[in-house]
Short mmCIF file of C-alpha atoms in Angstrom, two decimals:
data_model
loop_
_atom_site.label_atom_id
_atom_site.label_comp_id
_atom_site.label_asym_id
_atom_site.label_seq_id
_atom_site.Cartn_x
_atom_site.Cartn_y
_atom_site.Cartn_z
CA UNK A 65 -10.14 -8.82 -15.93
CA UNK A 66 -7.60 -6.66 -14.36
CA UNK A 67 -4.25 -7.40 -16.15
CA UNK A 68 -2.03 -5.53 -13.95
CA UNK A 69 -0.94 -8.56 -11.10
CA UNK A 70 2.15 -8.71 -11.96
CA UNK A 71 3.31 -5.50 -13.05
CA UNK A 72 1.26 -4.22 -9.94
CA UNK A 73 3.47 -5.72 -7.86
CA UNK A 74 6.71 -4.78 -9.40
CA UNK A 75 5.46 -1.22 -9.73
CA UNK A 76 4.64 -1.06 -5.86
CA UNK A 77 7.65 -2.68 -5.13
CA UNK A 78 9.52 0.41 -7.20
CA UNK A 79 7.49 3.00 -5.47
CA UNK A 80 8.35 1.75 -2.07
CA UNK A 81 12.09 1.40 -2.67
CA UNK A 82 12.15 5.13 -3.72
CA UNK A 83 12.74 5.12 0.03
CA UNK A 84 13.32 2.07 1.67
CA UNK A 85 14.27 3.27 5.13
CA UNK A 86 11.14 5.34 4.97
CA UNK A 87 9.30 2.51 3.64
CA UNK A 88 10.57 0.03 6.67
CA UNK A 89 10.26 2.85 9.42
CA UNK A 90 6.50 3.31 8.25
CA UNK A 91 5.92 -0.83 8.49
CA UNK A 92 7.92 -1.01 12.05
CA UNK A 93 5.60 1.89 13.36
CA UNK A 94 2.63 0.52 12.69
CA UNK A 95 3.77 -3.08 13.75
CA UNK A 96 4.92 -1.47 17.50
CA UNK A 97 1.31 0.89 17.57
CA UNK A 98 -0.50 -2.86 16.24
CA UNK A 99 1.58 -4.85 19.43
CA UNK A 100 0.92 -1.95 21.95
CA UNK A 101 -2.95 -1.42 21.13
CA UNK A 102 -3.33 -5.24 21.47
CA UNK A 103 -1.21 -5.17 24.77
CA UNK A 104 -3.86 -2.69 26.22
CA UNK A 105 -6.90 -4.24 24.43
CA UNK A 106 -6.26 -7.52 26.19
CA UNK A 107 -5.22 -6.13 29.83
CA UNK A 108 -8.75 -4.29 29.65
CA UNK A 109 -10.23 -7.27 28.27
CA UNK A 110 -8.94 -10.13 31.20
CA UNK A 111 -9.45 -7.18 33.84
CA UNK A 112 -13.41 -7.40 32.76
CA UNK A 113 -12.97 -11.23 33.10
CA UNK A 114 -11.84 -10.74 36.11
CA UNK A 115 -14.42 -8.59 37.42
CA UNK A 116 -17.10 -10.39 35.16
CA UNK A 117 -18.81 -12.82 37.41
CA UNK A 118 -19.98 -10.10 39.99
CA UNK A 119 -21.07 -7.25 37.38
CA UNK A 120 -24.03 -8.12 37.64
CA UNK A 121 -24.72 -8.09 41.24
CA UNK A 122 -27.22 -5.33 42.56
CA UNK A 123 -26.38 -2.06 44.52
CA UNK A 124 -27.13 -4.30 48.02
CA UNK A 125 -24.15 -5.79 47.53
CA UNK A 126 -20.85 -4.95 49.76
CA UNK A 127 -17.53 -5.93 49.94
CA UNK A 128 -15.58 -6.35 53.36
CA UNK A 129 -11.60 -6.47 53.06
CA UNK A 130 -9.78 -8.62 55.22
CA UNK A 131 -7.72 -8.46 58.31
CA UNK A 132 -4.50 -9.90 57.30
CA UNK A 133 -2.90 -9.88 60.62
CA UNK A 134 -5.51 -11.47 62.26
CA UNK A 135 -6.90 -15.51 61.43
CA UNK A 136 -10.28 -16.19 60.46
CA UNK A 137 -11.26 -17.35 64.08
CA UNK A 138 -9.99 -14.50 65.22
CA UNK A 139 -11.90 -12.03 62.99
CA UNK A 140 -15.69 -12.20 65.06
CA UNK A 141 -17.04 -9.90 62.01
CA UNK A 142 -16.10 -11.99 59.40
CA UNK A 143 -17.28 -14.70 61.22
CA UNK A 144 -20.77 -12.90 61.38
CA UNK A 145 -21.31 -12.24 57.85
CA UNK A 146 -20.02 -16.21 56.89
CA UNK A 147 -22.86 -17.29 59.38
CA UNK A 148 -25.69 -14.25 59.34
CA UNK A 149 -24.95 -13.00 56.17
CA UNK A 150 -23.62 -15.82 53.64
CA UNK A 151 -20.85 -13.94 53.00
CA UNK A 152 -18.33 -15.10 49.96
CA UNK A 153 -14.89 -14.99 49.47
CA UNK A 154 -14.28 -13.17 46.56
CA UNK A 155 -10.96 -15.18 46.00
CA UNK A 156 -12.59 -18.32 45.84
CA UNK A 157 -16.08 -16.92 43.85
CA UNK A 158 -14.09 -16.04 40.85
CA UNK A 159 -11.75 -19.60 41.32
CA UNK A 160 -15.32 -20.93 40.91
CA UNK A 161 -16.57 -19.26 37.45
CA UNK A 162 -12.08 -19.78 35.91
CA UNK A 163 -10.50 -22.23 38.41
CA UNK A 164 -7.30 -22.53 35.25
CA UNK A 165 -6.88 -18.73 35.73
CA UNK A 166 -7.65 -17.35 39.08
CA UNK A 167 -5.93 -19.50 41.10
CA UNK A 168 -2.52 -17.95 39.56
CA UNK A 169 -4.05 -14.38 40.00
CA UNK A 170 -4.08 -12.23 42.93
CA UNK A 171 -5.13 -8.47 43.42
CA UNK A 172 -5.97 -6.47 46.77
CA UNK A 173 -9.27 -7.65 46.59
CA UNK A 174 -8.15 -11.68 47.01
CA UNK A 175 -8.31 -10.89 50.64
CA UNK A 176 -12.30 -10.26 51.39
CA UNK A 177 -15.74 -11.20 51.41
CA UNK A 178 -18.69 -10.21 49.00
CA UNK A 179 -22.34 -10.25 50.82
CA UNK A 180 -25.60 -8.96 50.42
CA UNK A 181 -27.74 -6.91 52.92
CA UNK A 182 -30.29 -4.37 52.64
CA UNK A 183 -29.85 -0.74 53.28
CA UNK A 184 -31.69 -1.27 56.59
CA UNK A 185 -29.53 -4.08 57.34
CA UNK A 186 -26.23 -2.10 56.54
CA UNK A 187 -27.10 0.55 58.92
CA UNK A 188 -27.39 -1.88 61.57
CA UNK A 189 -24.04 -3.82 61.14
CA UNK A 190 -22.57 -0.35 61.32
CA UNK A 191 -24.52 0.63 64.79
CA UNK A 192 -22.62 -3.17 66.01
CA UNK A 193 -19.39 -3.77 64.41
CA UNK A 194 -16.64 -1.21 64.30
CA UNK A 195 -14.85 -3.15 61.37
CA UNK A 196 -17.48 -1.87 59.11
CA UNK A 197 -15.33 0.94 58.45
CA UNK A 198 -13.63 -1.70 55.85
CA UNK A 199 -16.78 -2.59 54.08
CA UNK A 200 -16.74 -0.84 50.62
CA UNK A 201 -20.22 -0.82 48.46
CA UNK A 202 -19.40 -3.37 45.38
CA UNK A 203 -20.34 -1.64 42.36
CA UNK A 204 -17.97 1.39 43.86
CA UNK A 205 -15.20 -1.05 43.50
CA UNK A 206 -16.64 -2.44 40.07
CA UNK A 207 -16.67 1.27 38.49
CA UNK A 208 -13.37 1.87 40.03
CA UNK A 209 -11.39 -1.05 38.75
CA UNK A 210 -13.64 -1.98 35.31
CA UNK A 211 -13.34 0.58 32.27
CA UNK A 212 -10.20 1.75 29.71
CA UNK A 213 -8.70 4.23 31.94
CA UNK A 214 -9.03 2.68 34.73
CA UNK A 215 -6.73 -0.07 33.68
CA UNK A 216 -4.50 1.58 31.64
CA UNK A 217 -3.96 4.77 33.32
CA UNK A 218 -3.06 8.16 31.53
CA UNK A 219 0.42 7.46 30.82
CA UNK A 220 -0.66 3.79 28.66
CA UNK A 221 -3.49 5.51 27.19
CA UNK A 222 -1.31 8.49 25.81
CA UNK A 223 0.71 6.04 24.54
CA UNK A 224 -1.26 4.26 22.45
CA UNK A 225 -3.19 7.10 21.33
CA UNK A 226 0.50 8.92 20.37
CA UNK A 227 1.78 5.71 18.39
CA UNK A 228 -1.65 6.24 16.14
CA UNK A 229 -1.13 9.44 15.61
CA UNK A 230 3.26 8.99 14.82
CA UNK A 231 1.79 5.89 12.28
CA UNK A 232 -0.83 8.91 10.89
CA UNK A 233 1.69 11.22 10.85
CA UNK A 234 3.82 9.19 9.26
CA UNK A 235 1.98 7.31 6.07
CA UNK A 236 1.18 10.69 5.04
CA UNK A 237 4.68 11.86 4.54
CA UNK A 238 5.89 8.53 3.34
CA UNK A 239 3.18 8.20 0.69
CA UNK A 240 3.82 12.08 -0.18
CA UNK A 241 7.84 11.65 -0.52
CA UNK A 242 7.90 8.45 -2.70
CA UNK A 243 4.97 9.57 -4.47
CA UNK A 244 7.24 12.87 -5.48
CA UNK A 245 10.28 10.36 -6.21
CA UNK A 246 7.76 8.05 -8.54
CA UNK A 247 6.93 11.19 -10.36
CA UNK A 248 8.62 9.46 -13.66
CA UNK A 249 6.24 6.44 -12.87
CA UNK A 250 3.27 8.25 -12.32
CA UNK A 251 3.79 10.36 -15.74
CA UNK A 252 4.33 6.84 -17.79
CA UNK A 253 1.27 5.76 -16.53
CA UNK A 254 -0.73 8.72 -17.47
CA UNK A 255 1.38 8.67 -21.12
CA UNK A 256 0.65 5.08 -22.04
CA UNK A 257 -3.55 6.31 -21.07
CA UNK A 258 -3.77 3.61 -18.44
CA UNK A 259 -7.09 4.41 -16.66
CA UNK A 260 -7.07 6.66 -14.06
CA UNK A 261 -8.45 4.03 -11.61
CA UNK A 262 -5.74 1.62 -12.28
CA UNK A 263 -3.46 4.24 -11.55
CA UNK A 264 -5.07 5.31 -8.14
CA UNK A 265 -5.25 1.89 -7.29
CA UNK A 266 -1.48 0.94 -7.69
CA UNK A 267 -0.97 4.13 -6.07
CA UNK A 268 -2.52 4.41 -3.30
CA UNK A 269 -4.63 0.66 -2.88
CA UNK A 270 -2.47 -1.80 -3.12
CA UNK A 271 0.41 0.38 -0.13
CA UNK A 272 -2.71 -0.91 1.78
CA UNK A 273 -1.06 -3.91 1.88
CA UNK A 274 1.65 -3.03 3.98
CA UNK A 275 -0.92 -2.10 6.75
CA UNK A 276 -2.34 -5.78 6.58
CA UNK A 277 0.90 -7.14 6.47
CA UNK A 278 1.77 -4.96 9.84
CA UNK A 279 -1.53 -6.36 11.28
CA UNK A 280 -0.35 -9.85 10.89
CA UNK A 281 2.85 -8.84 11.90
CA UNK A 282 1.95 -7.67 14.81
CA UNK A 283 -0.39 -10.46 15.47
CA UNK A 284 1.82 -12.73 15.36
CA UNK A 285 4.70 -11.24 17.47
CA UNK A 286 2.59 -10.73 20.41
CA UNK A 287 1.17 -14.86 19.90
CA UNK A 288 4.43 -15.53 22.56
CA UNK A 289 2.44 -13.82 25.30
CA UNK A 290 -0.23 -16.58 25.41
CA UNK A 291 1.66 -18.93 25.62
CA UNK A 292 4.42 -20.48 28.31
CA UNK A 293 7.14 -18.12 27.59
CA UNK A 294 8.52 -16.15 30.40
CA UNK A 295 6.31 -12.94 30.98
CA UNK A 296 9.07 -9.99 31.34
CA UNK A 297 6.72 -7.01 31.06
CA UNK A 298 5.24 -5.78 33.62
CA UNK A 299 1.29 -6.14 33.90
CA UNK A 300 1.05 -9.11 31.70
CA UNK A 301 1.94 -11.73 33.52
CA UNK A 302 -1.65 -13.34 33.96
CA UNK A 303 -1.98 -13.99 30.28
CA UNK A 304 0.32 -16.79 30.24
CA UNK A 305 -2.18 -18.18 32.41
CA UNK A 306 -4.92 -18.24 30.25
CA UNK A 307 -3.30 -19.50 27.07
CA UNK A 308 -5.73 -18.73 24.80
CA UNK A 309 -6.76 -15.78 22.36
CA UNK A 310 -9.62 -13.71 22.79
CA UNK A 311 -11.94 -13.38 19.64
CA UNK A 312 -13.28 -9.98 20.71
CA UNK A 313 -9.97 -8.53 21.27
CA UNK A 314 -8.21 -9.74 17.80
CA UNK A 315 -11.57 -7.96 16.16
CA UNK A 316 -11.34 -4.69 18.12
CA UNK A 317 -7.10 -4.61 16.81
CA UNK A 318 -8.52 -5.73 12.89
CA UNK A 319 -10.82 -2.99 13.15
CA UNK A 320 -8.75 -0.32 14.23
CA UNK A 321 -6.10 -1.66 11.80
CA UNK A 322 -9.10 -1.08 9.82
CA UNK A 323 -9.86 2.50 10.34
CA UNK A 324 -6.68 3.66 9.78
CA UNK A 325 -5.98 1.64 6.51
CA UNK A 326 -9.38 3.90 5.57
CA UNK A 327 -8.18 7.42 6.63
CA UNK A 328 -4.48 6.37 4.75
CA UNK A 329 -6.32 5.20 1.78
CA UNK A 330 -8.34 8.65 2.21
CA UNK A 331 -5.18 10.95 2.13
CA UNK A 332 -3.18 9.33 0.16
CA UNK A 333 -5.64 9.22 -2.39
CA UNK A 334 -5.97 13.52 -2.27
CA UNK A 335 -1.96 13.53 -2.50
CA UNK A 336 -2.04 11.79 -5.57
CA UNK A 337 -4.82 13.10 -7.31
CA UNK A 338 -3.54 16.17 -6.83
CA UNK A 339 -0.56 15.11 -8.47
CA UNK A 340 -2.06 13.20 -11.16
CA UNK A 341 -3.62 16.28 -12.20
CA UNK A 342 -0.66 18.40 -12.57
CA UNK A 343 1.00 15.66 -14.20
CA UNK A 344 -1.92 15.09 -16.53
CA UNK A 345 -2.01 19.14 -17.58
CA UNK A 346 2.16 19.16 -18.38
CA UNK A 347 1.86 15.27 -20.28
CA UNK A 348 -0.39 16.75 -22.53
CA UNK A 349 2.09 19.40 -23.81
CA UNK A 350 4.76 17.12 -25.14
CA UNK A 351 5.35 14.60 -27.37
CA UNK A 352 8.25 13.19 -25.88
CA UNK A 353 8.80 9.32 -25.28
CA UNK A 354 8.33 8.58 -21.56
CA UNK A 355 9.67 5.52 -20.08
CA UNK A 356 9.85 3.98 -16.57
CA UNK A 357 13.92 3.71 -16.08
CA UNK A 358 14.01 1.33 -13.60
CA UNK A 359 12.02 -1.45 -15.19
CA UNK A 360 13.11 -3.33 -18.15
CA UNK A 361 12.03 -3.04 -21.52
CA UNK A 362 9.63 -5.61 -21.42
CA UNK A 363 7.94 -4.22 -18.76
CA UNK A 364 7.47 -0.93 -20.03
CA UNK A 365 6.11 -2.13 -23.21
CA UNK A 366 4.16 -4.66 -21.31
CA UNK A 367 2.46 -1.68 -19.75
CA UNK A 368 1.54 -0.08 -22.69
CA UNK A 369 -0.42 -2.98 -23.98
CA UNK A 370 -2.02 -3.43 -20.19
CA UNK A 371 -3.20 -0.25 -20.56
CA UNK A 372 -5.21 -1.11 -23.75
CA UNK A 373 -7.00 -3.90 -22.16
CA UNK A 374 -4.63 -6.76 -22.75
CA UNK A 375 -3.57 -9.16 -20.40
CA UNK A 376 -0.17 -9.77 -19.36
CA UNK A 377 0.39 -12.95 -21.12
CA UNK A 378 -1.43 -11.41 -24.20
CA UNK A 379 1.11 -8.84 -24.05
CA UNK A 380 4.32 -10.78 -23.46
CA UNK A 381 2.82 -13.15 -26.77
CA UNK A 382 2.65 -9.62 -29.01
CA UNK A 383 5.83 -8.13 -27.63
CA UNK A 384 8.87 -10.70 -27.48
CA UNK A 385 8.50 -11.72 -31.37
CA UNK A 386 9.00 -7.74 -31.75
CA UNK A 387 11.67 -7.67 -29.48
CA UNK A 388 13.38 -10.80 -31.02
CA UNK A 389 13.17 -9.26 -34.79
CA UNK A 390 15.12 -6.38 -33.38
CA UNK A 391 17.90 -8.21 -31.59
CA UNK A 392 16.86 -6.65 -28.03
CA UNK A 393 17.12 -8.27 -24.61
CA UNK A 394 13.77 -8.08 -23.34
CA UNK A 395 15.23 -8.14 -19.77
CA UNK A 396 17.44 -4.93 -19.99
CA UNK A 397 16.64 -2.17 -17.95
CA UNK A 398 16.46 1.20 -19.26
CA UNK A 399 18.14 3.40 -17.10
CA UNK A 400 21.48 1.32 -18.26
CA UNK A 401 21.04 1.36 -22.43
CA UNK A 402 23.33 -0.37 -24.25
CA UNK A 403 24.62 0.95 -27.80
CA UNK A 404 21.30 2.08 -29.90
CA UNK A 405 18.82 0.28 -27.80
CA UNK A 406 17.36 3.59 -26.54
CA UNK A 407 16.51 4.33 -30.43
CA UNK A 408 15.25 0.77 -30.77
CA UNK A 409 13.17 0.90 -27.76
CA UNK A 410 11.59 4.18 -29.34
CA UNK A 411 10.72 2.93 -32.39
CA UNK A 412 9.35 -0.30 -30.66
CA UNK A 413 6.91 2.36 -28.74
CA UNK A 414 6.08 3.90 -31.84
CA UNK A 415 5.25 0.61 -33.44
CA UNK A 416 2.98 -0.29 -31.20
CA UNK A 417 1.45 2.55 -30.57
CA UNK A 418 0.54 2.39 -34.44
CA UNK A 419 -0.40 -0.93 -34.47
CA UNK A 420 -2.54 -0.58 -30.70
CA UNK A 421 -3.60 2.55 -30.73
CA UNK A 422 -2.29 6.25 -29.65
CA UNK A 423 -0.80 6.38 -26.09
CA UNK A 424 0.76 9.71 -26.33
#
């Protein structure tokens, strides 16, 4: 079992304060891409709903808008394709598949009837009625209003795909600056001969982390939207109607979350193996005791037994009677040494390295 938990943790922790502004810029980023790309995802997704229930409807089917200024009565073609034609309010069709949504929901296309007539038939409504000139063929209208782009736009779509590509951007340049601030870390690690895959994976795994935790994040900041709270941006106000989350949609954001938490994982594991190799190549020339200054004595020694295969406990139970025998606080950290602790410490390394095996 991996004994590392802990001291994974801690060690993370370390790497990412190396730049905490850089650290909490990174998290933001990919929170605002996470809310934005589940923004979009959803308008497309209800816009579908909307147009869902006549999809499926044939080329022979037509779509007549409307007079506004005139009444029903007064409209002799609509009357003729109610009567001839069993013509359909669209309005009132979709009411009948989501009567909890629609009814709050109106587009241009609230005002007109849906029929269906033959090519044959079409021609001769045109030859009689001059209000044809209104009728638009339904799947025209479907292919216009249905699809990514068509709901989004350019500008939204940009957008989203710019915020990836910042967040991209980005994790690269985070990972690569506190990577080159953790160089001390990094060249402990490879000292005390901790497996290289327990390096690489408290390296570059567990900052994977932070992407999950922006994917809740982001989750649940945009949970307001379904529910009663005042709507103030503009093109979402129908989801307040619905109230409710869509399965597909929270999959398609987890997947892209995904994806990217991949291609990170992907470059952030070249950075530091490129690193880890140069570090390995210079370690091997000196005999120096390396230490991690920012975590206490314990934990560095700790790490040195982790390294060997211990767990943490085991390790705490072999180094605090060592520690105790030589009057040293096990919580001091080293970049503030009191007196001859720094000798101490040394000869504590050297003890155990004797007694554990040869780390350096």
């Amino acid at each position: 079992m991996d004994g590392m938990g802990i001291m994974k943790k801690k060690l993370f922790v370390l790497f990412c304060k190396k730049m905490k502004f850089m650290t909490f810029t990174f998290v933001m980023i990919f929170i605002v891409a996470g809310i934005n790309t589940q923004w979009n995802l959803t308008r497309v997704y209800v816009n579908d709903l909307k147009w869902k229930p006549v999809m499926e409807f044939g080329e022979d089917w037509y779509f007549y808008y409307h007079d506004v200024t005139k009444s029903m009565g007064e409209d002799g073609f609509l009357i003729y394709l109610r009567t001839k034609c069993a013509s359909m309010d669209l309005q009132e069709f979709r009411m009948s598949h989501d009567p909890s949504f629609w009814v709050h929901d109106i587009d241009r296309y609230s005002y007109g009837d849906i029929f269906h007539v033959s090519g044959s038939e079409m021609n001769h409504l045109k030859e009689q009625f001059a209000e044809t000139e209104r009728i638009t063929p339904l799947s025209s209208i479907i292919e216009e209003e249905t699809g990514f782009h068509s709901v989004l736009g350019s500008t939204r779509s940009m957008i989203m795909v710019f915020l990836w590509v910042i967040t991209l951007i980005y994790g690269f340049v985070w990972f690569y600056v506190c990577l080159n601030k953790s160089e001390e870390m990094n060249r402990y690690l490879i000292w005390i001969k901790m497996s290289k895959k327990r390096i690489r994976n408290t390296f570059c795994l567990v900052p994977i982390s932070m992407v999950v935790a922006a994917w809740l994040a982001s989750f649940v900041t945009f949970l307001p939207l379904y529910g009663d709270w005042e709507i103030l941006i503009d093109g979402m106000e129908e989801l307040k109607y619905h109230g409710k989350l869509y399965p597909s949609v929270e999959f398609a954001v987890a997947a892209v979350f995904f994806v990217m938490a991949l291609f990170l994982y992907v470059c952030w594991w070249a950075i530091w193996n490129r690193a880890y190799n140069r570090l390995l190549f210079s370690i091997e020339k000196t005999d120096s005791h390396l230490f991690v200054s920012y975590l206490s004595i314990m934990d560095n020694l700790k790490l040195m037994l982790v390294a060997q295969g211990f767990s943490e406990k085991a390790a705490v139970r072999s180094i605090k009677p060592v520690l105790a025998k030589r009057g040293i606080c096990a919580g001091n950290m080293l970049h503030q040494f009191i007196g001859n602790e720094k000798f101490i410490f040394f000869e504590i390394q050297d003890t155990l390295m004797d007694a554990y095996g040869e780390f350096g």
